[in-house]
Amino acid sequence: MDAVGVAAALEDARFDARQDSRHEDLADDVRGRAELAEWERLDQLLAAAPAGTVYDPDTGPVVQDELAVEAPAAAVREAQRIAARADELQALRELHALEQTEPRAGDEAARDELTRRAGGYVQADVDAWLARALTAHRGHNRDPTAREAAAGLLTPPVLAHAALLAELARLVPGADVDELAFAARLAATEPEAAGDLAAFLARAWAEGS
């Protein structure tokens, strides 16, 4: 906002403050007073700045200070959400119900949390579930942008598994999940080879079509 825009907003805030002062239930509106004080601060800031200066709220010190205060709390909430989803996935694993579960945004982080809890042990069943969900565009993977984001968070073995599954599904559309179990083993032990095989099959498909 430029000085003119800030001045107009300040006048609006002052008008609202005068209106509130006439109503007993609004006279002690802390939020309104804080808003008025902020517009007054911006008005003074731009008045002292060179002509043509524009205030950007994304870089304003007050906004940045608020974000800095909020960031740790937001990080704690996100960690709690990831931990809760990891607990849920763990329970689903124990019930052998992962395949009936729709993946959600953030499950890649929950997978990492499960691996961390296991002391770095790869969660093969979770990895296979994520690869199959990515290939079949299940859950949040239905959105291309979400798929791209998920792919950026998954490990090379999971991505190689997903790529190989996609090509095998094109080769044998009716193949059962159990019939393709070898793809997970290959991707886990030789992810680069699995990726190369997926690329080769894609090329063969393109040249044969």
PDB file of C-alpha atoms in Angstrom:
ATOM      1  CA  MET A   1       0.000   0.000   0.000  1.00  0.00           C
ATOM      2  CA  ASP A   2       1.137   3.531  -0.708  1.00  0.00           C
ATOM      3  CA  ALA A   3       0.702   6.553   1.590  1.00  0.00           C
ATOM      4  CA  VAL A   4      -2.716   7.401   0.107  1.00  0.00           C
ATOM      5  CA  GLY A   5      -4.028   3.887   0.680  1.00  0.00           C
ATOM      6  CA  VAL A   6      -2.725   3.801   4.243  1.00  0.00           C
ATOM      7  CA  ALA A   7      -4.231   7.234   4.994  1.00  0.00           C
ATOM      8  CA  ALA A   8      -7.624   6.064   3.728  1.00  0.00           C
ATOM      9  CA  ALA A   9      -7.425   2.909   5.825  1.00  0.00           C
ATOM     10  CA  LEU A  10      -6.426   4.988   8.854  1.00  0.00           C
ATOM     11  CA  GLU A  11      -9.475   7.214   8.434  1.00  0.00           C
ATOM     12  CA  ASP A  12     -11.696   4.131   8.211  1.00  0.00           C
ATOM     13  CA  ALA A  13     -10.136   2.739  11.390  1.00  0.00           C
ATOM     14  CA  ARG A  14     -10.643   6.050  13.192  1.00  0.00           C
ATOM     15  CA  PHE A  15     -14.274   6.157  12.063  1.00  0.00           C
ATOM     16  CA  ASP A  16     -14.838   2.609  13.336  1.00  0.00           C
ATOM     17  CA  ALA A  17     -13.189   3.527  16.647  1.00  0.00           C
ATOM     18  CA  ARG A  18     -15.524   6.530  17.049  1.00  0.00           C
ATOM     19  CA  GLN A  19     -18.523   4.363  16.268  1.00  0.00           C
ATOM     20  CA  ASP A  20     -17.413   1.693  18.735  1.00  0.00           C
ATOM     21  CA  SER A  21     -16.933   4.277  21.486  1.00  0.00           C
ATOM     22  CA  ARG A  22     -20.663   5.030  21.316  1.00  0.00           C
ATOM     23  CA  HIS A  23     -21.539   1.440  22.185  1.00  0.00           C
ATOM     24  CA  GLU A  24     -20.728   0.196  25.649  1.00  0.00           C
ATOM     25  CA  ASP A  25     -20.187  -3.406  24.541  1.00  0.00           C
ATOM     26  CA  LEU A  26     -17.639  -2.301  21.911  1.00  0.00           C
ATOM     27  CA  ALA A  27     -15.852   0.428  23.845  1.00  0.00           C
ATOM     28  CA  ASP A  28     -13.193  -1.973  25.134  1.00  0.00           C
ATOM     29  CA  ASP A  29     -12.529  -3.666  21.785  1.00  0.00           C
ATOM     30  CA  VAL A  30      -8.828  -4.523  22.077  1.00  0.00           C
ATOM     31  CA  ARG A  31      -8.581  -5.717  18.502  1.00  0.00           C
ATOM     32  CA  GLY A  32     -10.012  -2.488  17.143  1.00  0.00           C
ATOM     33  CA  ARG A  33      -7.553  -0.386  19.129  1.00  0.00           C
ATOM     34  CA  ALA A  34      -4.655  -2.534  17.979  1.00  0.00           C
ATOM     35  CA  GLU A  35      -5.746  -2.165  14.355  1.00  0.00           C
ATOM     36  CA  LEU A  36      -6.001   1.601  14.717  1.00  0.00           C
ATOM     37  CA  ALA A  37      -2.550   1.756  16.328  1.00  0.00           C
ATOM     38  CA  GLU A  38      -1.078  -0.276  13.470  1.00  0.00           C
ATOM     39  CA  TRP A  39      -2.588   2.004  10.805  1.00  0.00           C
ATOM     40  CA  GLU A  40      -1.271   5.046  12.691  1.00  0.00           C
ATOM     41  CA  ARG A  41       2.182   3.457  12.785  1.00  0.00           C
ATOM     42  CA  LEU A  42       2.108   2.793   9.039  1.00  0.00           C
ATOM     43  CA  ASP A  43       0.867   6.318   8.337  1.00  0.00           C
ATOM     44  CA  GLN A  44       3.802   7.768  10.293  1.00  0.00           C
ATOM     45  CA  LEU A  45       6.202   5.333   8.657  1.00  0.00           C
ATOM     46  CA  LEU A  46       5.228   6.351   5.121  1.00  0.00           C
ATOM     47  CA  ALA A  47       5.054  10.032   6.033  1.00  0.00           C
ATOM     48  CA  ALA A  48       8.734   9.909   6.978  1.00  0.00           C
ATOM     49  CA  ALA A  49       9.713   7.822   3.941  1.00  0.00           C
ATOM     50  CA  PRO A  50      10.653   9.128   0.471  1.00  0.00           C
ATOM     51  CA  ALA A  51       7.738   9.981  -1.809  1.00  0.00           C
ATOM     52  CA  GLY A  52       6.364   6.960  -3.630  1.00  0.00           C
ATOM     53  CA  THR A  53       7.383   4.456  -0.949  1.00  0.00           C
ATOM     54  CA  VAL A  54       5.056   1.456  -0.807  1.00  0.00           C
ATOM     55  CA  TYR A  55       4.509  -0.653   2.304  1.00  0.00           C
ATOM     56  CA  ASP A  56       4.629  -4.412   1.688  1.00  0.00           C
ATOM     57  CA  PRO A  57       2.923  -6.380   4.508  1.00  0.00           C
ATOM     58  CA  ASP A  58       4.869  -9.497   3.508  1.00  0.00           C
ATOM     59  CA  THR A  59       8.104  -7.790   4.509  1.00  0.00           C
ATOM     60  CA  GLY A  60       6.781  -5.415   7.180  1.00  0.00           C
ATOM     61  CA  PRO A  61       8.529  -5.762  10.543  1.00  0.00           C
ATOM     62  CA  VAL A  62       5.315  -6.163  12.538  1.00  0.00           C
ATOM     63  CA  VAL A  63       4.042  -8.931  10.267  1.00  0.00           C
ATOM     64  CA  GLN A  64       7.423 -10.637  10.322  1.00  0.00           C
ATOM     65  CA  ASP A  65       7.571 -10.400  14.107  1.00  0.00           C
ATOM     66  CA  GLU A  66       4.142 -12.018  14.339  1.00  0.00           C
ATOM     67  CA  LEU A  67       5.230 -14.809  12.002  1.00  0.00           C
ATOM     68  CA  ALA A  68       8.400 -15.359  14.015  1.00  0.00           C
ATOM     69  CA  VAL A  69       6.326 -15.765  17.183  1.00  0.00           C
ATOM     70  CA  GLU A  70       3.845 -18.087  15.476  1.00  0.00           C
ATOM     71  CA  ALA A  71       6.443 -20.278  13.710  1.00  0.00           C
ATOM     72  CA  PRO A  72       7.498 -22.404  16.737  1.00  0.00           C
ATOM     73  CA  ALA A  73       3.882 -23.077  17.695  1.00  0.00           C
ATOM     74  CA  ALA A  74       3.046 -24.008  14.106  1.00  0.00           C
ATOM     75  CA  ALA A  75       6.028 -26.370  14.014  1.00  0.00           C
ATOM     76  CA  VAL A  76       4.840 -28.072  17.205  1.00  0.00           C
ATOM     77  CA  ARG A  77       1.328 -28.503  15.781  1.00  0.00           C
ATOM     78  CA  GLU A  78       2.726 -29.977  12.572  1.00  0.00           C
ATOM     79  CA  ALA A  79       4.952 -32.405  14.505  1.00  0.00           C
ATOM     80  CA  GLN A  80       1.939 -33.499  16.560  1.00  0.00           C
ATOM     81  CA  ARG A  81      -0.116 -34.026  13.409  1.00  0.00           C
ATOM     82  CA  ILE A  82       2.632 -36.127  11.825  1.00  0.00           C
ATOM     83  CA  ALA A  83       3.041 -38.194  14.990  1.00  0.00           C
ATOM     84  CA  ALA A  84      -0.717 -38.819  15.187  1.00  0.00           C
ATOM     85  CA  ARG A  85      -0.834 -39.941  11.545  1.00  0.00           C
ATOM     86  CA  ALA A  86       2.180 -42.199  12.111  1.00  0.00           C
ATOM     87  CA  ASP A  87       0.319 -43.787  15.049  1.00  0.00           C
ATOM     88  CA  GLU A  88      -2.694 -44.297  12.793  1.00  0.00           C
ATOM     89  CA  LEU A  89      -0.636 -45.892  10.024  1.00  0.00           C
ATOM     90  CA  GLN A  90       1.066 -48.145  12.549  1.00  0.00           C
ATOM     91  CA  ALA A  91      -2.321 -49.329  13.806  1.00  0.00           C
ATOM     92  CA  LEU A  92      -3.507 -49.941  10.234  1.00  0.00           C
ATOM     93  CA  ARG A  93      -0.372 -51.974   9.532  1.00  0.00           C
ATOM     94  CA  GLU A  94      -1.039 -54.168  12.540  1.00  0.00           C
ATOM     95  CA  LEU A  95      -4.602 -54.697  11.298  1.00  0.00           C
ATOM     96  CA  HIS A  96      -3.304 -55.441   7.767  1.00  0.00           C
ATOM     97  CA  ALA A  97      -5.577 -52.666   6.536  1.00  0.00           C
ATOM     98  CA  LEU A  98      -3.127 -50.351   4.787  1.00  0.00           C
ATOM     99  CA  GLU A  99      -4.335 -51.316   1.321  1.00  0.00           C
ATOM    100  CA  GLN A 100      -7.859 -50.206   2.192  1.00  0.00           C
ATOM    101  CA  THR A 101      -6.584 -46.840   3.426  1.00  0.00           C
ATOM    102  CA  GLU A 102      -6.677 -43.715   1.281  1.00  0.00           C
ATOM    103  CA  PRO A 103      -3.358 -41.832   1.456  1.00  0.00           C
ATOM    104  CA  ARG A 104      -3.404 -38.217   2.623  1.00  0.00           C
ATOM    105  CA  ALA A 105      -1.196 -35.210   2.085  1.00  0.00           C
ATOM    106  CA  GLY A 106       1.640 -35.446   4.583  1.00  0.00           C
ATOM    107  CA  ASP A 107       1.802 -39.246   4.682  1.00  0.00           C
ATOM    108  CA  GLU A 108       5.344 -39.006   3.330  1.00  0.00           C
ATOM    109  CA  ALA A 109       6.361 -37.264   6.559  1.00  0.00           C
ATOM    110  CA  ALA A 110       4.469 -39.880   8.599  1.00  0.00           C
ATOM    111  CA  ARG A 111       6.440 -42.570   6.764  1.00  0.00           C
ATOM    112  CA  ASP A 112       9.679 -40.831   7.757  1.00  0.00           C
ATOM    113  CA  GLU A 113       8.461 -40.660  11.366  1.00  0.00           C
ATOM    114  CA  LEU A 114       7.790 -44.404  11.392  1.00  0.00           C
ATOM    115  CA  THR A 115      11.263 -45.041  10.014  1.00  0.00           C
ATOM    116  CA  ARG A 116      12.787 -42.757  12.635  1.00  0.00           C
ATOM    117  CA  ARG A 117      10.961 -44.613  15.402  1.00  0.00           C
ATOM    118  CA  ALA A 118      12.264 -47.896  14.069  1.00  0.00           C
ATOM    119  CA  GLY A 119      15.847 -46.670  14.254  1.00  0.00           C
ATOM    120  CA  GLY A 120      16.225 -46.200  10.511  1.00  0.00           C
ATOM    121  CA  TYR A 121      14.646 -49.525   9.540  1.00  0.00           C
ATOM    122  CA  VAL A 122      12.831 -49.107   6.226  1.00  0.00           C
ATOM    123  CA  GLN A 123       9.094 -49.643   6.522  1.00  0.00           C
ATOM    124  CA  ALA A 124       8.734 -51.901   3.495  1.00  0.00           C
ATOM    125  CA  ASP A 125       4.960 -52.304   3.757  1.00  0.00           C
ATOM    126  CA  VAL A 126       4.399 -48.566   4.090  1.00  0.00           C
ATOM    127  CA  ASP A 127       6.788 -47.878   1.215  1.00  0.00           C
ATOM    128  CA  ALA A 128       4.945 -50.374  -0.995  1.00  0.00           C
ATOM    129  CA  TRP A 129       1.593 -48.832  -0.046  1.00  0.00           C
ATOM    130  CA  LEU A 130       2.845 -45.338  -0.902  1.00  0.00           C
ATOM    131  CA  ALA A 131       4.270 -46.532  -4.231  1.00  0.00           C
ATOM    132  CA  ARG A 132       1.032 -48.245  -5.219  1.00  0.00           C
ATOM    133  CA  ALA A 133      -1.013 -45.216  -4.167  1.00  0.00           C
ATOM    134  CA  LEU A 134       1.230 -42.924  -6.212  1.00  0.00           C
ATOM    135  CA  THR A 135       0.908 -45.179  -9.253  1.00  0.00           C
ATOM    136  CA  ALA A 136      -2.861 -45.570  -8.963  1.00  0.00           C
ATOM    137  CA  HIS A 137      -3.402 -41.854  -8.191  1.00  0.00           C
ATOM    138  CA  ARG A 138      -5.241 -42.704  -4.984  1.00  0.00           C
ATOM    139  CA  GLY A 139      -6.186 -40.236  -2.269  1.00  0.00           C
ATOM    140  CA  HIS A 140      -4.381 -36.907  -2.488  1.00  0.00           C
ATOM    141  CA  ASN A 141      -2.380 -38.301  -5.421  1.00  0.00           C
ATOM    142  CA  ARG A 142      -5.375 -37.665  -7.668  1.00  0.00           C
ATOM    143  CA  ASP A 143      -4.142 -34.077  -7.923  1.00  0.00           C
ATOM    144  CA  PRO A 144      -1.111 -33.781 -10.268  1.00  0.00           C
ATOM    145  CA  THR A 145       0.379 -31.025  -8.118  1.00  0.00           C
ATOM    146  CA  ALA A 146       0.047 -33.214  -5.018  1.00  0.00           C
ATOM    147  CA  ARG A 147       1.679 -36.123  -6.865  1.00  0.00           C
ATOM    148  CA  GLU A 148       4.595 -33.930  -7.832  1.00  0.00           C
ATOM    149  CA  ALA A 149       4.977 -32.712  -4.250  1.00  0.00           C
ATOM    150  CA  ALA A 150       4.753 -36.261  -2.882  1.00  0.00           C
ATOM    151  CA  ALA A 151       7.351 -37.486  -5.368  1.00  0.00           C
ATOM    152  CA  GLY A 152       9.727 -34.811  -4.118  1.00  0.00           C
ATOM    153  CA  LEU A 153       9.439 -36.189  -0.582  1.00  0.00           C
ATOM    154  CA  LEU A 154       9.688 -39.921  -1.271  1.00  0.00           C
ATOM    155  CA  THR A 155      12.875 -41.975  -1.361  1.00  0.00           C
ATOM    156  CA  PRO A 156      14.433 -43.282  -4.614  1.00  0.00           C
ATOM    157  CA  PRO A 157      13.332 -46.898  -3.926  1.00  0.00           C
ATOM    158  CA  VAL A 158       9.697 -45.819  -3.516  1.00  0.00           C
ATOM    159  CA  LEU A 159       9.816 -43.709  -6.672  1.00  0.00           C
ATOM    160  CA  ALA A 160      11.481 -46.514  -8.637  1.00  0.00           C
ATOM    161  CA  HIS A 161       8.833 -48.936  -7.373  1.00  0.00           C
ATOM    162  CA  ALA A 162       6.044 -46.578  -8.446  1.00  0.00           C
ATOM    163  CA  ALA A 163       7.574 -46.042 -11.889  1.00  0.00           C
ATOM    164  CA  LEU A 164       8.037 -49.768 -12.435  1.00  0.00           C
ATOM    165  CA  LEU A 165       4.499 -50.539 -11.287  1.00  0.00           C
ATOM    166  CA  ALA A 166       3.120 -47.988 -13.739  1.00  0.00           C
ATOM    167  CA  GLU A 167       4.877 -49.634 -16.682  1.00  0.00           C
ATOM    168  CA  LEU A 168       4.016 -53.172 -15.580  1.00  0.00           C
ATOM    169  CA  ALA A 169       0.365 -52.148 -15.250  1.00  0.00           C
ATOM    170  CA  ARG A 170       0.429 -50.917 -18.842  1.00  0.00           C
ATOM    171  CA  LEU A 171       2.071 -54.165 -19.937  1.00  0.00           C
ATOM    172  CA  VAL A 172      -0.336 -56.440 -18.053  1.00  0.00           C
ATOM    173  CA  PRO A 173      -3.410 -54.367 -17.077  1.00  0.00           C
ATOM    174  CA  GLY A 174      -5.070 -57.146 -15.110  1.00  0.00           C
ATOM    175  CA  ALA A 175      -2.033 -58.072 -13.011  1.00  0.00           C
ATOM    176  CA  ASP A 176      -2.759 -58.642  -9.332  1.00  0.00           C
ATOM    177  CA  VAL A 177      -0.841 -56.810  -6.601  1.00  0.00           C
ATOM    178  CA  ASP A 178       0.640 -60.096  -5.386  1.00  0.00           C
ATOM    179  CA  GLU A 179       1.910 -60.887  -8.871  1.00  0.00           C
ATOM    180  CA  LEU A 180       3.924 -57.658  -8.869  1.00  0.00           C
ATOM    181  CA  ALA A 181       5.524 -58.159  -5.464  1.00  0.00           C
ATOM    182  CA  PHE A 182       8.866 -58.666  -7.195  1.00  0.00           C
ATOM    183  CA  ALA A 183       8.797 -54.978  -8.221  1.00  0.00           C
ATOM    184  CA  ALA A 184       8.986 -53.912  -4.576  1.00  0.00           C
ATOM    185  CA  ARG A 185      11.898 -56.271  -3.890  1.00  0.00           C
ATOM    186  CA  LEU A 186      13.779 -55.061  -6.948  1.00  0.00           C
ATOM    187  CA  ALA A 187      13.186 -51.402  -6.102  1.00  0.00           C
ATOM    188  CA  ALA A 188      14.291 -51.932  -2.496  1.00  0.00           C
ATOM    189  CA  THR A 189      17.550 -53.702  -3.386  1.00  0.00           C
ATOM    190  CA  GLU A 190      18.359 -52.107  -6.763  1.00  0.00           C
ATOM    191  CA  PRO A 191      16.431 -48.845  -7.090  1.00  0.00           C
ATOM    192  CA  GLU A 192      18.565 -47.587  -9.949  1.00  0.00           C
ATOM    193  CA  ALA A 193      18.087 -50.820 -11.900  1.00  0.00           C
ATOM    194  CA  ALA A 194      14.338 -50.706 -11.208  1.00  0.00           C
ATOM    195  CA  GLY A 195      14.214 -47.145 -12.505  1.00  0.00           C
ATOM    196  CA  ASP A 196      16.190 -48.128 -15.603  1.00  0.00           C
ATOM    197  CA  LEU A 197      13.825 -51.032 -16.244  1.00  0.00           C
ATOM    198  CA  ALA A 198      10.812 -48.729 -15.918  1.00  0.00           C
ATOM    199  CA  ALA A 199      12.365 -46.296 -18.386  1.00  0.00           C
ATOM    200  CA  PHE A 200      13.147 -49.135 -20.810  1.00  0.00           C
ATOM    201  CA  LEU A 201       9.577 -50.435 -20.657  1.00  0.00           C
ATOM    202  CA  ALA A 202       8.226 -46.923 -21.212  1.00  0.00           C
ATOM    203  CA  ARG A 203      10.452 -46.543 -24.250  1.00  0.00           C
ATOM    204  CA  ALA A 204       9.392 -49.942 -25.611  1.00  0.00           C
ATOM    205  CA  TRP A 205       5.758 -48.976 -25.122  1.00  0.00           C
ATOM    206  CA  ALA A 206       6.268 -45.647 -26.919  1.00  0.00           C
ATOM    207  CA  GLU A 207       8.111 -47.215 -29.844  1.00  0.00           C
ATOM    208  CA  GLY A 208       5.568 -50.007 -30.166  1.00  0.00           C
ATOM    209  CA  SER A 209       2.512 -47.774 -30.134  1.00  0.00           C
TER     210      SER A 209
END
